[in-house]
XYZ file of C-alpha atoms in Angstrom:
570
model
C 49.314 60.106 132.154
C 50.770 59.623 135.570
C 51.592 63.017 137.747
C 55.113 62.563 137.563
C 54.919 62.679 133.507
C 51.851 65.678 133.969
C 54.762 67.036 136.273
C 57.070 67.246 133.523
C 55.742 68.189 130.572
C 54.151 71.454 132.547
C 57.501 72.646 133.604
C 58.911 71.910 130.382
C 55.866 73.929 128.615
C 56.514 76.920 131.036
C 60.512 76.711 130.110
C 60.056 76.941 126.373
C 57.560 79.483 126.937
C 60.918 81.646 128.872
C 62.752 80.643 126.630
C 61.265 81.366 123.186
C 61.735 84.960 123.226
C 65.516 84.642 124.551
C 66.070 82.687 121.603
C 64.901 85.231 119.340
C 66.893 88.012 120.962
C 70.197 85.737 120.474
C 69.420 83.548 117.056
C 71.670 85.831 114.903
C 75.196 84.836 115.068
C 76.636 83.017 118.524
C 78.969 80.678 117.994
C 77.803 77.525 120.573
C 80.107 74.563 121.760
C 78.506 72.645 124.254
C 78.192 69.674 125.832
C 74.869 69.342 127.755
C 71.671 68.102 125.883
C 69.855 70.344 124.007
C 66.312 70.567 122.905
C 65.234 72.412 119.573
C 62.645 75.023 119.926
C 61.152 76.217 117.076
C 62.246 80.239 116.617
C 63.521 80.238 119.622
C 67.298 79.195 119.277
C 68.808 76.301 121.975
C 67.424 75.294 125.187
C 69.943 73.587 127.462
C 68.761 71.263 130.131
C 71.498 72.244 132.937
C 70.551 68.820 135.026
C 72.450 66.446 132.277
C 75.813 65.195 132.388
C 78.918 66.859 131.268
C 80.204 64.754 128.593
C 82.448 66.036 125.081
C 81.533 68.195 123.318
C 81.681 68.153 119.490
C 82.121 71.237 117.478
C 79.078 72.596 116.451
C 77.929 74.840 113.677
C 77.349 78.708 114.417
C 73.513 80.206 114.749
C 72.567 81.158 111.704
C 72.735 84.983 111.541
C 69.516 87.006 110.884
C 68.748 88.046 107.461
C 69.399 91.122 106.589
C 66.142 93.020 104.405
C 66.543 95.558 107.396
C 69.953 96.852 107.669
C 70.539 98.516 110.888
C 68.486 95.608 112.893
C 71.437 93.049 112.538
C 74.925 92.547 112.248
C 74.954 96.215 114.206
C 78.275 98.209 114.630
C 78.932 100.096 117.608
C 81.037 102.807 118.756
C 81.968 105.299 121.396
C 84.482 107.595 122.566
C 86.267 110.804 120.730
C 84.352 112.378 117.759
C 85.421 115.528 116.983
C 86.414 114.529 113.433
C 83.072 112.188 112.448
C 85.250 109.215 112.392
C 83.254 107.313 115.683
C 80.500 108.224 113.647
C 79.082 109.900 110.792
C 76.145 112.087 112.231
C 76.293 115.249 112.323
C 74.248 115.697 115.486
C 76.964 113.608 117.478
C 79.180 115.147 119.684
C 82.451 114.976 119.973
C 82.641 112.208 122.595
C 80.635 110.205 122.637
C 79.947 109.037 126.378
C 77.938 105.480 126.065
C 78.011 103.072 123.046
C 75.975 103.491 120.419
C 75.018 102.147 116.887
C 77.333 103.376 114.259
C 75.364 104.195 111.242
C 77.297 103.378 108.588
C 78.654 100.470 109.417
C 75.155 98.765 110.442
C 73.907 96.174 108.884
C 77.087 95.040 107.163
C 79.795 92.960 107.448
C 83.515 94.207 106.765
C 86.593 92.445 105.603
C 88.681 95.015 107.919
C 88.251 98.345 109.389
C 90.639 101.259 110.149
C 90.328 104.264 112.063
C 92.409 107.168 112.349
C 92.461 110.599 114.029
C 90.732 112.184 111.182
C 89.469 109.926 108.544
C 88.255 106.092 108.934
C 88.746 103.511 106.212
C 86.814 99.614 105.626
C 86.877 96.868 103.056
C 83.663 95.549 102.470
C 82.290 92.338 101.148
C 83.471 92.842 98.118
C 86.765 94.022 98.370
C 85.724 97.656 97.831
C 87.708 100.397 100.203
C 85.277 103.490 101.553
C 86.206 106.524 103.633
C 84.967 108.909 105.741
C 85.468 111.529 108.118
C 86.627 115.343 108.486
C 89.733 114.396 107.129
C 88.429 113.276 104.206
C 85.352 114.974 103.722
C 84.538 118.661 103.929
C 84.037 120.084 107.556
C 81.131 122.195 106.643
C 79.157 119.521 104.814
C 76.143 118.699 106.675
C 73.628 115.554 107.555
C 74.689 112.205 108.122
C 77.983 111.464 105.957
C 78.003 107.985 104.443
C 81.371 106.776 103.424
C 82.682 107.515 99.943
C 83.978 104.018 97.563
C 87.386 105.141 96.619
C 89.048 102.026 95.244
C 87.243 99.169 93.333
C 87.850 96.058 91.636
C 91.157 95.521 93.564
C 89.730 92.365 96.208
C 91.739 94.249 99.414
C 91.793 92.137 102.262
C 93.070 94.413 104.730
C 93.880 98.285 105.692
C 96.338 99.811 107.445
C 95.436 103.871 107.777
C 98.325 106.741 108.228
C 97.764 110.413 109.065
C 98.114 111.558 104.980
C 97.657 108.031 103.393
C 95.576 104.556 103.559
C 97.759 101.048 102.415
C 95.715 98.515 101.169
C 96.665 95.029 100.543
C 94.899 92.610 98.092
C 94.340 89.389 98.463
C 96.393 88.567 95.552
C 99.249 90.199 97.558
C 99.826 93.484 96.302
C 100.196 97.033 98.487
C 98.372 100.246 97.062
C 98.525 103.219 98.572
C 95.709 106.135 98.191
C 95.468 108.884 99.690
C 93.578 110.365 103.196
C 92.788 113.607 101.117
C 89.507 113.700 98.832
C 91.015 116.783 97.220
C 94.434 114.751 96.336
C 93.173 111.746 94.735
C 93.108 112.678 91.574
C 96.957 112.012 91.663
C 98.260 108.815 90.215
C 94.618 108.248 88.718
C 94.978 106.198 85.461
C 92.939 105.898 82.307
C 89.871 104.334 81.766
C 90.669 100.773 80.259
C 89.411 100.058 76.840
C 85.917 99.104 76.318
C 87.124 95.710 74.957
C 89.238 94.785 77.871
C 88.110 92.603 81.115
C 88.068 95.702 83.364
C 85.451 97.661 81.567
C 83.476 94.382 81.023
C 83.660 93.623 85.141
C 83.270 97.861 85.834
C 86.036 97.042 88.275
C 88.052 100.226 87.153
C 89.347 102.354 90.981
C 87.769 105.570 91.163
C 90.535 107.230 92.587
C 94.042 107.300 92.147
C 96.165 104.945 93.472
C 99.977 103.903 93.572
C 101.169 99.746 94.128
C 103.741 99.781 96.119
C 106.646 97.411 94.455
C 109.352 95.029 96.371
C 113.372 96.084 95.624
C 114.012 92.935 94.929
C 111.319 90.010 93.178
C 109.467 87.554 95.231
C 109.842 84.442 95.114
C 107.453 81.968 92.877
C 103.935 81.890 94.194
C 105.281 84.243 96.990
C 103.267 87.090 98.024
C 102.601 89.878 100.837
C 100.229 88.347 103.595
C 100.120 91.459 105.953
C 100.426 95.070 106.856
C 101.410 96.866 109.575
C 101.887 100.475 109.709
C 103.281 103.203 112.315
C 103.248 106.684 112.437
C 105.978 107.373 109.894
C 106.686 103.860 108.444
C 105.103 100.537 107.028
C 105.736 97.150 107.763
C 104.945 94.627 105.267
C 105.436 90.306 105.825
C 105.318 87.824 102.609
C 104.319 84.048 102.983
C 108.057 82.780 102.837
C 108.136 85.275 106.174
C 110.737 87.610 104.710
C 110.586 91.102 106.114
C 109.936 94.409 104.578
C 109.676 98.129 105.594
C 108.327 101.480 103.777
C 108.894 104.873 104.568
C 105.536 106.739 104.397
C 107.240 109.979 105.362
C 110.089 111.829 105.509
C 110.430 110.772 109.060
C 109.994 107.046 108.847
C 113.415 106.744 110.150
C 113.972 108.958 112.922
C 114.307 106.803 115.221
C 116.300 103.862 113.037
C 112.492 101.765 113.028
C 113.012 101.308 109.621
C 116.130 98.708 109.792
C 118.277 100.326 106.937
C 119.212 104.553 106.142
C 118.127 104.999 102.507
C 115.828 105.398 100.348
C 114.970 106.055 96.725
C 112.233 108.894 96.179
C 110.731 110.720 93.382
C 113.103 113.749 92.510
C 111.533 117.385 93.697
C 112.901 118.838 90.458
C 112.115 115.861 88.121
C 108.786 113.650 89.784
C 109.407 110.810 86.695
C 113.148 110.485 87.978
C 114.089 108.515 90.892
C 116.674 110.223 93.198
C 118.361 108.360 96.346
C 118.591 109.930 99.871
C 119.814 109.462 103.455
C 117.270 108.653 106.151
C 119.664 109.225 109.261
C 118.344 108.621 112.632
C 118.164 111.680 115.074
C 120.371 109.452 117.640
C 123.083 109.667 114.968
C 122.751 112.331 113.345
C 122.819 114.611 116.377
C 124.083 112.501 119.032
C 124.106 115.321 121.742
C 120.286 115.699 121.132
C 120.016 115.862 125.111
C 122.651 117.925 126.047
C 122.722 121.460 126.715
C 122.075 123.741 123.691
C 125.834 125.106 124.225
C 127.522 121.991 123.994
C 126.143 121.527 120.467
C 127.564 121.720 117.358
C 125.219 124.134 114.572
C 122.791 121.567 113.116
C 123.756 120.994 109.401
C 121.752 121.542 105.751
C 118.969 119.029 105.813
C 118.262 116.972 102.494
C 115.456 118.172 100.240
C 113.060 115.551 100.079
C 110.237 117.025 98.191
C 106.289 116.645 99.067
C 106.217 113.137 101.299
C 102.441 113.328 101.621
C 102.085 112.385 97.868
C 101.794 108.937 97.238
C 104.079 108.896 94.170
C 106.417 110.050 97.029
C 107.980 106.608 97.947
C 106.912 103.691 95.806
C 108.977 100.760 97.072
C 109.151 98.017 99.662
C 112.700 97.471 101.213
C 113.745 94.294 102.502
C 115.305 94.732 105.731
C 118.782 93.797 105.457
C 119.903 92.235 108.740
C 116.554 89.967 108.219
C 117.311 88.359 105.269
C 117.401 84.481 106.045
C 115.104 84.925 109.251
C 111.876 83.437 108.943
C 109.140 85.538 110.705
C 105.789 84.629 111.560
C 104.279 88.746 112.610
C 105.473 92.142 112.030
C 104.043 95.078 114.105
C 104.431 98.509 113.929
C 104.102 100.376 116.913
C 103.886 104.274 116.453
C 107.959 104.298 116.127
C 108.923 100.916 116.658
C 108.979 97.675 115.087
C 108.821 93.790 116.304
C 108.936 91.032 114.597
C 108.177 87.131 115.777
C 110.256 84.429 114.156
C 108.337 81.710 112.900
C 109.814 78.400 114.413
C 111.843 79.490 118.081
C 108.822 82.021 118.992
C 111.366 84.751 119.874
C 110.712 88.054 119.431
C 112.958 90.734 117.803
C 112.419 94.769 118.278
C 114.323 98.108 116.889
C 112.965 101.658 117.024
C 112.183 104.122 119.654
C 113.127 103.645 122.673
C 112.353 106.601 125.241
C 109.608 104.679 127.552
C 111.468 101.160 126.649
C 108.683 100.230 124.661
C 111.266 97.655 123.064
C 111.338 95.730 126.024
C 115.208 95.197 126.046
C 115.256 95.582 129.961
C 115.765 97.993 132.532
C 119.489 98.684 131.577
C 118.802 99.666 127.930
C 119.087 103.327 128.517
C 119.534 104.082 124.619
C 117.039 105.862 123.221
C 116.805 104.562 119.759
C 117.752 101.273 118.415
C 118.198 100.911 114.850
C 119.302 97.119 114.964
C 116.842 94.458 114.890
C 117.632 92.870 118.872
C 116.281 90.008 120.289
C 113.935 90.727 123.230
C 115.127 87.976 126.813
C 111.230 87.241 127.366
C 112.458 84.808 130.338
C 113.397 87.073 132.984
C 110.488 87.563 135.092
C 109.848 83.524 135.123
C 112.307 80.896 137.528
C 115.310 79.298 136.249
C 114.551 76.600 133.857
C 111.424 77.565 132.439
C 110.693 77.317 128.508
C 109.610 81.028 127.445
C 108.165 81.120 123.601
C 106.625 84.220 122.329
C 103.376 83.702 120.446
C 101.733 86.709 119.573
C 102.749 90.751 119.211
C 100.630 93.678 119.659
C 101.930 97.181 119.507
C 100.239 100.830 119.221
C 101.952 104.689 120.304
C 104.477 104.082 122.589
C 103.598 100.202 124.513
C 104.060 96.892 123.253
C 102.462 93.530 124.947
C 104.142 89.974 123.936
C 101.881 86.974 124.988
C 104.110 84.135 125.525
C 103.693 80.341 126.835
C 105.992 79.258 129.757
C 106.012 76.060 130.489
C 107.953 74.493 133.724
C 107.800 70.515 135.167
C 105.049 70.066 131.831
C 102.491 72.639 133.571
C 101.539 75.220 130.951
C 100.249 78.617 131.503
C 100.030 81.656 129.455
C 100.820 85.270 130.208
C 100.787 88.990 128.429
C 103.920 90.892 129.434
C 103.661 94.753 128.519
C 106.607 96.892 128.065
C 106.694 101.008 127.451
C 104.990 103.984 128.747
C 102.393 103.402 131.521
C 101.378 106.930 132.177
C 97.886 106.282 131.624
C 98.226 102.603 133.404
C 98.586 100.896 129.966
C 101.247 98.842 131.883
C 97.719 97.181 133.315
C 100.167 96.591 137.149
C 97.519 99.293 138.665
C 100.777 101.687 138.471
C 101.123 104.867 136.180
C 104.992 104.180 135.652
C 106.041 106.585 132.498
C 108.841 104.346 131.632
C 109.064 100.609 131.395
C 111.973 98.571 130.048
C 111.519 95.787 131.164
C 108.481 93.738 130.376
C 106.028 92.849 133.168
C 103.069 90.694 133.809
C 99.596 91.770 133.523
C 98.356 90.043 135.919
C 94.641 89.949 135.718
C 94.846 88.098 132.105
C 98.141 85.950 132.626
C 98.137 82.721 134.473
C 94.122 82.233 133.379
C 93.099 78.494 133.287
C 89.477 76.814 132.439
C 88.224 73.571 132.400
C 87.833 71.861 129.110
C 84.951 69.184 129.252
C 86.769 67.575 126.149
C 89.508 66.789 127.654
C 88.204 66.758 130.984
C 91.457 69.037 132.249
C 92.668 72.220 132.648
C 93.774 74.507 130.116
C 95.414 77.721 129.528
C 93.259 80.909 129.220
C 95.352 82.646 126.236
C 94.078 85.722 124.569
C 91.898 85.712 121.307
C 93.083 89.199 119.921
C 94.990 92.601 121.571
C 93.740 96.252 119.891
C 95.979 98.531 121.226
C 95.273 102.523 120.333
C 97.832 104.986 119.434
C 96.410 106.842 122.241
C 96.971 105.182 125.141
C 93.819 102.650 125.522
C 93.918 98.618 125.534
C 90.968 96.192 124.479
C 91.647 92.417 125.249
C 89.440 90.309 123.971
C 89.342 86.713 125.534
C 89.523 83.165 124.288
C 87.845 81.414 126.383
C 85.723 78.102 125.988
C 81.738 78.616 126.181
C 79.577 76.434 126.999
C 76.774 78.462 126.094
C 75.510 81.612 123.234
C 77.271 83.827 125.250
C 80.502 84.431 123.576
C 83.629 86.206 124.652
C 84.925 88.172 127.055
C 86.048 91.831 126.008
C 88.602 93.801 129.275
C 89.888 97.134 128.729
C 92.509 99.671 130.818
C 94.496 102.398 130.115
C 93.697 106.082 129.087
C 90.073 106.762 129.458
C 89.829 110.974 128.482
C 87.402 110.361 125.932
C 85.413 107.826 127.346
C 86.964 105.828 124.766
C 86.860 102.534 127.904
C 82.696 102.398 127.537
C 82.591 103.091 131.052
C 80.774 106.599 130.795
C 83.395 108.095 132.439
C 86.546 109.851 131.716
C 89.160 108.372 134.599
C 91.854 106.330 133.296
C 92.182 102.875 134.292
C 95.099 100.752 135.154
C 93.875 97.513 135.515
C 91.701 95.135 133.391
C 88.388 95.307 133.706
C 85.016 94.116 132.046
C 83.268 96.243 129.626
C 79.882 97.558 130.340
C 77.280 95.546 128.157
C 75.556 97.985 126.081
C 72.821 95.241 123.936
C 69.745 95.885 124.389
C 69.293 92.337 126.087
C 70.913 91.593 129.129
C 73.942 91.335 130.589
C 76.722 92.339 133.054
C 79.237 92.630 130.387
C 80.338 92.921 126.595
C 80.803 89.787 125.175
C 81.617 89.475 121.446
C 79.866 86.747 119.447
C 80.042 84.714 116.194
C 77.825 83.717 113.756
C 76.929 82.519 109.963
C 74.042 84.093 107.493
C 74.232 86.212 104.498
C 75.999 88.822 104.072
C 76.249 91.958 101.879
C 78.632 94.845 100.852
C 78.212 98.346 101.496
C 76.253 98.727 98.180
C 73.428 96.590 99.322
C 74.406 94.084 96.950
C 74.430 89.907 98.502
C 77.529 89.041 98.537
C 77.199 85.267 100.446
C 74.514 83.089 102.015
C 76.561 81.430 104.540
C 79.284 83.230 105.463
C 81.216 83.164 109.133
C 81.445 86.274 110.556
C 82.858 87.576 114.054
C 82.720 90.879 116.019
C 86.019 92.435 116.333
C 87.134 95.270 118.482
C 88.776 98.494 116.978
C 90.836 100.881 118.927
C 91.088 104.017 117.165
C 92.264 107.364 118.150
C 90.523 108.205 121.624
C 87.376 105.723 120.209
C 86.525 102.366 120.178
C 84.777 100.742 117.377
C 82.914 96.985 117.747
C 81.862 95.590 113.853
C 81.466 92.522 111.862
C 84.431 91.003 110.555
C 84.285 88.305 107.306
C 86.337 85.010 109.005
C-alpha cells in the first residue's frame, strides 16, 4: 500500500471512530436532505465527507427513530415555564415554574396526534385517536404523586384538540366536533348507554368513557363534505369544512361580546326546560351600550340581561353556525384569537378579520379607532411594501390579543417573505424591539422577514418562510423555521415576547422583544434548539404499537405562561 493510500485510510479510521458515537446520539428521528457524499457507518448514523462537491440533492428518507421498549429514552417531550396547575407537568415535586427545560413525564416516550394546553387542565390525542387529560383543573388539587393523564373519550379517531377554560372540542377524523368537558366531576353529563353486546361498539370496546356532546351544523354539508379544522378563542369556536365554508360556536355566554362571532343569535337549551331549545340575542357590548367609555353620568341605566342558563354545560350550545356574510367565500384557515377571528380565502390569499379591537389586533390600520368589529373586513396587507408590489397572505396565526400574517411580496419577479404582527406589544410581542401597547397597523418583524438561503437544487436563492407560528394566550411567541438542512440538524426554533414565567427557555424572567434562538437543552450539543424529524414505531399512551414506520415531527406548544416541545404523528 503506498503512503498516500496508508494516509487515507488512517484518517478515515480515526473519523469513523468520532463519529460513531455522534451517530448514536442522533440516529432516532432527523430528517436529512443533503447533497454531499455520504459514507454508511454501521450504528453510527451518516458521515459526510465536507471536501466533495455540492451537487442536487434528492429527497431522502428520515433516520429511522429508536425503538421504543424504554419509554422515556426516546421520542422525549419537554417542557418549561408556569406550573402552578400541573399542566407543564405532572409531578408533584415540580414547582410552579419551571426555570430550565425538562422531560415531561407523561408525554415521554410517545408520539401524539395533537396536544393542548390550557391554564388549568392539558388535553392530547394519542396514536390511537384516544383523548387524555390532566391537570388541577381536572384532577383533584390534593391528590398526590406523579398524575398520569386520565382517557376520557375512546373509539372516536380525533385528530385534533382545541382546549377552552370549562370545555375541550375534539374533532374526528371523520369530521365531526364533540365537546367534553374540562371538569372530571361534570362528565358524567351527556354520558350515553352502553351499546348492546351484539353491536360493533361493544365488539371493538370503543364505547367513550365520559360524556360527550357532537356538535351539529344549522344547515347539512354538502356530499362527502366534512369539518377539517378547529380553532377556538376564549369565548367562541371556529370551525372550517373541506368546501372552505365558515362556521362559528359560541362556547359561552360571552362568545359574542365583541361581535367575533359574525352573526347575534343563538339557539340554547332552555333554563326551565334543558330538552327544549330556546333562541336568544348575543348583542355585542359596542352595541348594546355604545357609551361604554364615557363617563358613568352620561349613561343611560343598563337594561335586564337575558337568562341564559348554565353555559359551562356542554348540552349548553350544541350547534355550528355558518357565518352569514361568508357564505360563497372560499377560505383556506380560520383562527381564533382570544376575541377575534381571521380567516384566509383560499384562491386571492387575502385575509379577512372581525372581533376585538382595543390593541388593533385586527390589523385594519392605524385609523381604525373602533373598538369592536362585528363585520368580517378585509385586512390592506400592502401598505408597508412600495407601490406596485404583489402582497398575498399565506398563513394566520393568532393567540390573546396579537395576530401575525406571513405573506409573499413579490416586486420586478424577486420574491421574499415576511411576518407582519398586528395588536398589543406590551410585552414586545410586536418582535420591533418596542413595547408599543397598541398596534393597528401591521408591521414587519424584521429578524424573520426578508430571510433567503441557498438551495443546492436549484442552485439559487430562495425565500426563508416560516414552518409553523405558536402564539400563547399569554403574551409569548415560538417561530419555528423552515429552513433547508444540509445536515441531521433540523430546524430552527426563535422566541420573544413575555418571559414572567420563564416560559422563553432562557432561565430568566425578562421579557423579550426581539427574536432570538432558544437555548439547546439535549443532552448532546449545541448552541440552540433545533426541532427534528424522524420515522420508527410508534405507540399510544396505553403502551399498545400502534405503527412500525410512522413519520413523526417535534412541534412546539405555547400554552398558558409554558412551553411544551412533543412528538407529533405527520
Amino acid at each position: 500500500m503506498s503512503p498516500q493510500a496508508r494516509t487515507f485510510a488512517a484518517g478515515l479510521r480515526r473519523s469513523l471512530r468520532q463519529y460513531r458515537s455522534q451517530g448514536r446520539q442522533i440516529s432516532f428521528g432527523l430528517a436529512a436532505t443533503s447533497g454531499l457524499i455520504a459514507f454508511t457507518v454501521l450504528g453510527a448514523g451518516v458521515l459526510h465527507a465536507d471536501t466533495a462537491a455540492p451537487t442536487k440533492k434528492a429527497p431522502q428518507p428520515p433516520v429511522p427513530v429508536e425503538a421504543l421498549q424504554e419509554p422515556g429514552k426516546s421520542l422525549i417531550a419537554w417542557s418549561w415555564g408556569a406550573n402552578d396547575y400541573k399542566v407543564a407537568s405532572s409531578s408533584a415535586s415540580t414547582s410552579s415554574n419551571i426555570r430550565s427545560p425538562q422531560p415531561l413525564p407523561h408525554l415521554s416516550g410517545v408520539a401524539l396526534r395533537d396536544l393542548a394546553l390550557h391554564e388549568k387542565h392539558g388535553a392530547c390525542v394519542d396514536a390511537a385517536g384516544n383523548v387524555y387529560q390532566w391537570g388541577d383543573g381536572f384532577f383533584e388539587a390534593a391528590e398526590k404523586g406523579a398524575r398520569k393523564p386520565k382517557l376520557t373519550l375512546k373509539g372516536k379517531d380525533i385528530q385534533n384538540l382545541s382546549v377552552t377554560a370549562k370545555k375541550v372540542y375534539a374533532l374526528s377524523k371523520s369530521g365531526k366536533v364533540y365537546v367534553l368537558s374540562a371538569d372530571e366531576a361534570r362528565q358524567e353529563e351527556g354520558k350515553q348507554e352502553p351499546a348492546a353486546w351484539w353491536t360493533f361498539a361493544w365488539i371493538w370496546r370503543s364505547q367513550p368513557t365520559v360524556g360527550h356532546v357532537e356538535l351539529k351544523p344549522d344547515s347539512a354539508l354538502a356530499r362527502r363534505e366534512k369539518f377539517t379544522s378547529i380553532s377556538s378563542g376564549k369565548d367562541h369556536l371556529l370551525a372550517l369544512t373541506s368546501a372552505g365554508r365558515a362556521f362559528s360556536h359560541a362556547v359561552n355566554a360571552n362568545a359574542n361580546a365583541y361581535g367575533q362571532l359574525g352573526f347575534d343569535r343563538i339557539s340554547i337549551a332552555s333554563p326551565s326546560s334543558p330538552s327544549s331549545l330556546v333562541q336568544i340575542p348575543l348583542i355585542p357590548k359596542a352595541v348594546k351600550d355604545p357609551l361604554a367609555q364615557s363617563t358613568p353620568y352620561a349613561r343611560p341605566p343598563a337594561g335586564s340581561s337575558t337568562e341564559v342558563g348554565d353555559d359551562s354545560s356542554i348540552k349548553w350550545s350544541t350547534t355550528l353556525y355558518e357565518i352569514p356574510s361568508l357564505k360563497g367565500v372560499s377560505a383556506k384557515q380560520l383562527v381564533a384569537g382570544g376575541r377575534s377571528s381571521y380567516l384566509l380565502t383560499a384562491e386571492e390569499g387575502r385575509a379577512l378579520a372581525w372581533g376585538a379591537n382595543e390593541y388593533g389586533q385586527l390589523g385594519l390600520g392605524a385609523t381604525m379607532t373602533l373598538t369592536s368589529v362585528p363585520i368580517p373586513t378585509e385586512v390592506v396587507l400592502s401598505r408597508p411594501y412600495p407601490r406596485g408590489t404583489a402582497v398575498k397572505c399565506t398563513h394566520i396565526a393568532a393567540g390573546g390579543d396579537i395576530v401575525y400574517y406571513t405573506v409573499e411580496r413579490t416586486l420586478n419577479g424577486e420574491r421574499g417573505v415576511d411576518v407582519l404582527a398586528a395588536g398589543m406589544g406590551q410585552w414586545g410581542l410586536l418582535g420591533t424591539g418596542m413595547y408599543n401597547q397598541v398596534q393597528g397597523q401591521p408591521v414587519k418583524v424584521r429578524a424573520v422577514s426578508g430571510l433567503m438561503e441557498y438551495n443546492d437544487a436549484t442552485q439559487a436563492l430562495e425565500a426563508l418562510s416560516p414552518r409553523a407560528i405558536a402564539v400563547s394566550p399569554t403574551g409569548h411567541v415560538l417561530l419555528t423555521l423552515n429552513a433547508l438542512t444540509s445536515t441531521n440538524a433540523g430546524y430552527d426554533v426563535l422566541a420573544w415576547g413575555q418571559n414572567r414565567s420563564s416560559e422563553l427557555g432562557n432561565g430568566k424572567q425578562v421579557p423579550v422583544p426581539l427574536p432570538g434562538y432558544v437555548r439547546s437543552f439535549r443532552p448532546e450539543p449545541g448552541a440552540r434548539l433545533m426541532v427534528r424529524e424522524g420515522r420508527g414505531e410508534v405507540r399510544d399512551l396505553e403502551g399498545r404499537r400502534w405503527g412500525r414506520k410512522v413519520d413523526v415531527r417535534e412541534t412546539v406548544v405555547a400554552g398558558y405562561g409554558c412551553t411544551a416541545v412533543y412528538w407529533k404523528i405527520v
